[in-house]
């Protein structure tokens, strides 16, 4: 059977061979017209998570230090009763929820989680965005009027690629867009004469293939990009018509660049001024070009300004909505309009007093929201498809806070680090076991495309999709789903009808929504979709050629124009210009860099047997000159420490990182427990985010300095016994916001 992989947005088409409801083999679906070209070992081994020896296959309830299997009736009744008692005593905000990255790859999970949370009326919502793509949402809202107006890459027509803070050779061309085989296609363009510039403090696999690699100082992309904008405006290389007719704010932008000094900016990002001038002029004068900014830009407290200036570069050089630049893909569903209907609540967080970004509060605020007494304190929490102790800052503080909850419910396949203190472990359904129509991402594909993600095998009998868990809880708690008691009553009525008539198909299923979406979908290039057509095309359908000229009509700003210089971004840029470049605090001379592996998916595939043949561990990569000063050699056991924590791991001496940057891989060090038995936890590598403090954060995206935390490094032999790492506190000085 044919479906597509839902681990990452590359969305590779896969062929799944099944026998007796077991996956025998997963290979690339070469007949998928859009999306098989990034197919990797994570997809090939996806069934290993399905048959994980520690998979939770029934609800598990904590009893003392152990877990025992329970029925769903018991689980739902107990969770609902405890939550209702908490809400009665302290109000709706006593219930909190966090969702992680995989929740977005299900067509029903987040809709029903939010419907349930809306019904409860809690504002205590936390999401992966503050440690991932919030900067993009903030910028898209400010410039284009919608947080999900995301321009896609027109790779096959591009002559000049400026890739900032991304390593597509490893991560696939992959951040809130689906451009399958994007990196291979960029390399093909390079063979045809295109130029690739990679900006990264690390000489990555992508940088190895680039025409130019700029080893920027971490967290200082904003200075590099502002300098490029300045060169372009000063030299009069801007696309006049686009700056004047399609956009507002060019004059404000010019006033900002007038106050900036090129030599100062060059010093900040540590890239020679002449090199910046060369790249800026090449970018502006290339026949076609695109700037891409990704997690290497966003995971810093300067990230939103960096992200913004990447978009500014595209707009002022006329790259928006033109061949080889960044397009707007209308898709078959008007997701922007739908998203516009669901307004982010106007809520300030209780402890830090910050607004929500893209519908959620920042992960860094979660520990204090759980531990600080007073009305609105979180006492019960659901962790839905996430591992925030590993993926977010200061995991130790979050772990301690989670331990204090009256109720922690985890919905996942196995019990990982963040689920350590769970009172209930609820078994989830894997994408190989689930149907999905990812209609809300239809305008993130780099060509008009639709595919129904059919399930390959049936889930274990007691595993439930998340939507069903949230609906069951809503029914038990009498929660008005989507804020409407009618909806809850309707769903209850369909279930009664199904039971009475013994026709399970009469009970509400999210597929009804999918069918409605297809029925209401808009024509793409003259194609009108139908459910039957969709089912008859298991490899997916490309719905005609890429269109240009759809960007301006899609804009949701009040005046229908692109806002080049939103006040909040200009103000933050001025603040950064007025702040001296941060310098290392005493004893912590290194910046903690970041890396992903082709065979890891954030924190959750590292323990699977088919992956990581070369070794299942994380290392600290140190530049030879730094290592020589420290007296450290490859294979030495070292400690990397910060005021937040310390980790021990092996050193690897390599000249890939720039001097002063120590790379520790993201996503390792998450334990997989054995809730059904008493076997020791499985763990590989260390959690580098234990070194990252939850503050300061970027005031706009609320993202902490995940990739620019100051750390110290020493041989383990130099660590004094009994030393208290928490004594090494310092203020972050000019980094404080
Ligand atoms: N230092 C540093 N930190 C980072 C990053 C970085 O580059 N460096 N990257 C950031 C980014 S980009 C991201 S996206 C985040 C990821 O942050 P998270 O999403 O919080 O963490 P993941 O490691 O993706 O964990 C996902 C969990 O969901 C489970 N899961 C998978 N599929 C399903 C499903 O269908 N249903 C349910 N219920 N569970 C499922 C997995 O078993 C796993 O336990 O980490 C961020 N943190
Ligand atoms: N194999 C694999 N693929 C994945 C994932 C995975 O975990 N594994 N995760 C998926 C997810 S959730 C996401 S969000 C995407 C992310 O996709 P990308 O954003 O491309 O992620 P990375 O590969 O981590 O590349 C980020 C790069 O930024 C660099 N960097 C760090 N700090 C800075 C800085 O200050 N400036 C600049 N210019 N660069 C910097 C890092 O060295 C790194 O090479 O990948 C997706 N694809
Ligand atoms: S994990 Fe691998 S196979 Fe799956 S979508 Fe991403 S790149 Fe494709
Ligand atoms: Mo991500």
mmCIF file of N, CA and C in Angstrom, residues 69 310 617 694:
data_model
loop_
_atom_site.group_PDB
_atom_site.id
_atom_site.type_symbol
_atom_site.label_atom_id
_atom_site.label_comp_id
_atom_site.label_asym_id
_atom_site.label_seq_id
_atom_site.Cartn_x
_atom_site.Cartn_y
_atom_site.Cartn_z
ATOM 1 N N UNK A 69 -1.804 -1.847 34.242
ATOM 2 C CA UNK A 69 -2.735 -1.651 33.126
ATOM 3 C C UNK A 69 -4.129 -1.372 33.644
ATOM 4 N N UNK A 310 15.584 38.269 6.916
ATOM 5 C CA UNK A 310 15.610 37.314 5.800
ATOM 6 C C UNK A 310 14.449 37.571 4.845
ATOM 7 N N UNK A 617 25.331 7.754 20.459
ATOM 8 C CA UNK A 617 25.769 8.572 21.582
ATOM 9 C C UNK A 617 25.919 10.001 21.099
ATOM 10 N N UNK A 694 16.034 29.056 31.043
ATOM 11 C CA UNK A 694 14.773 29.478 30.432
ATOM 12 C C UNK A 694 14.690 30.978 30.232
#
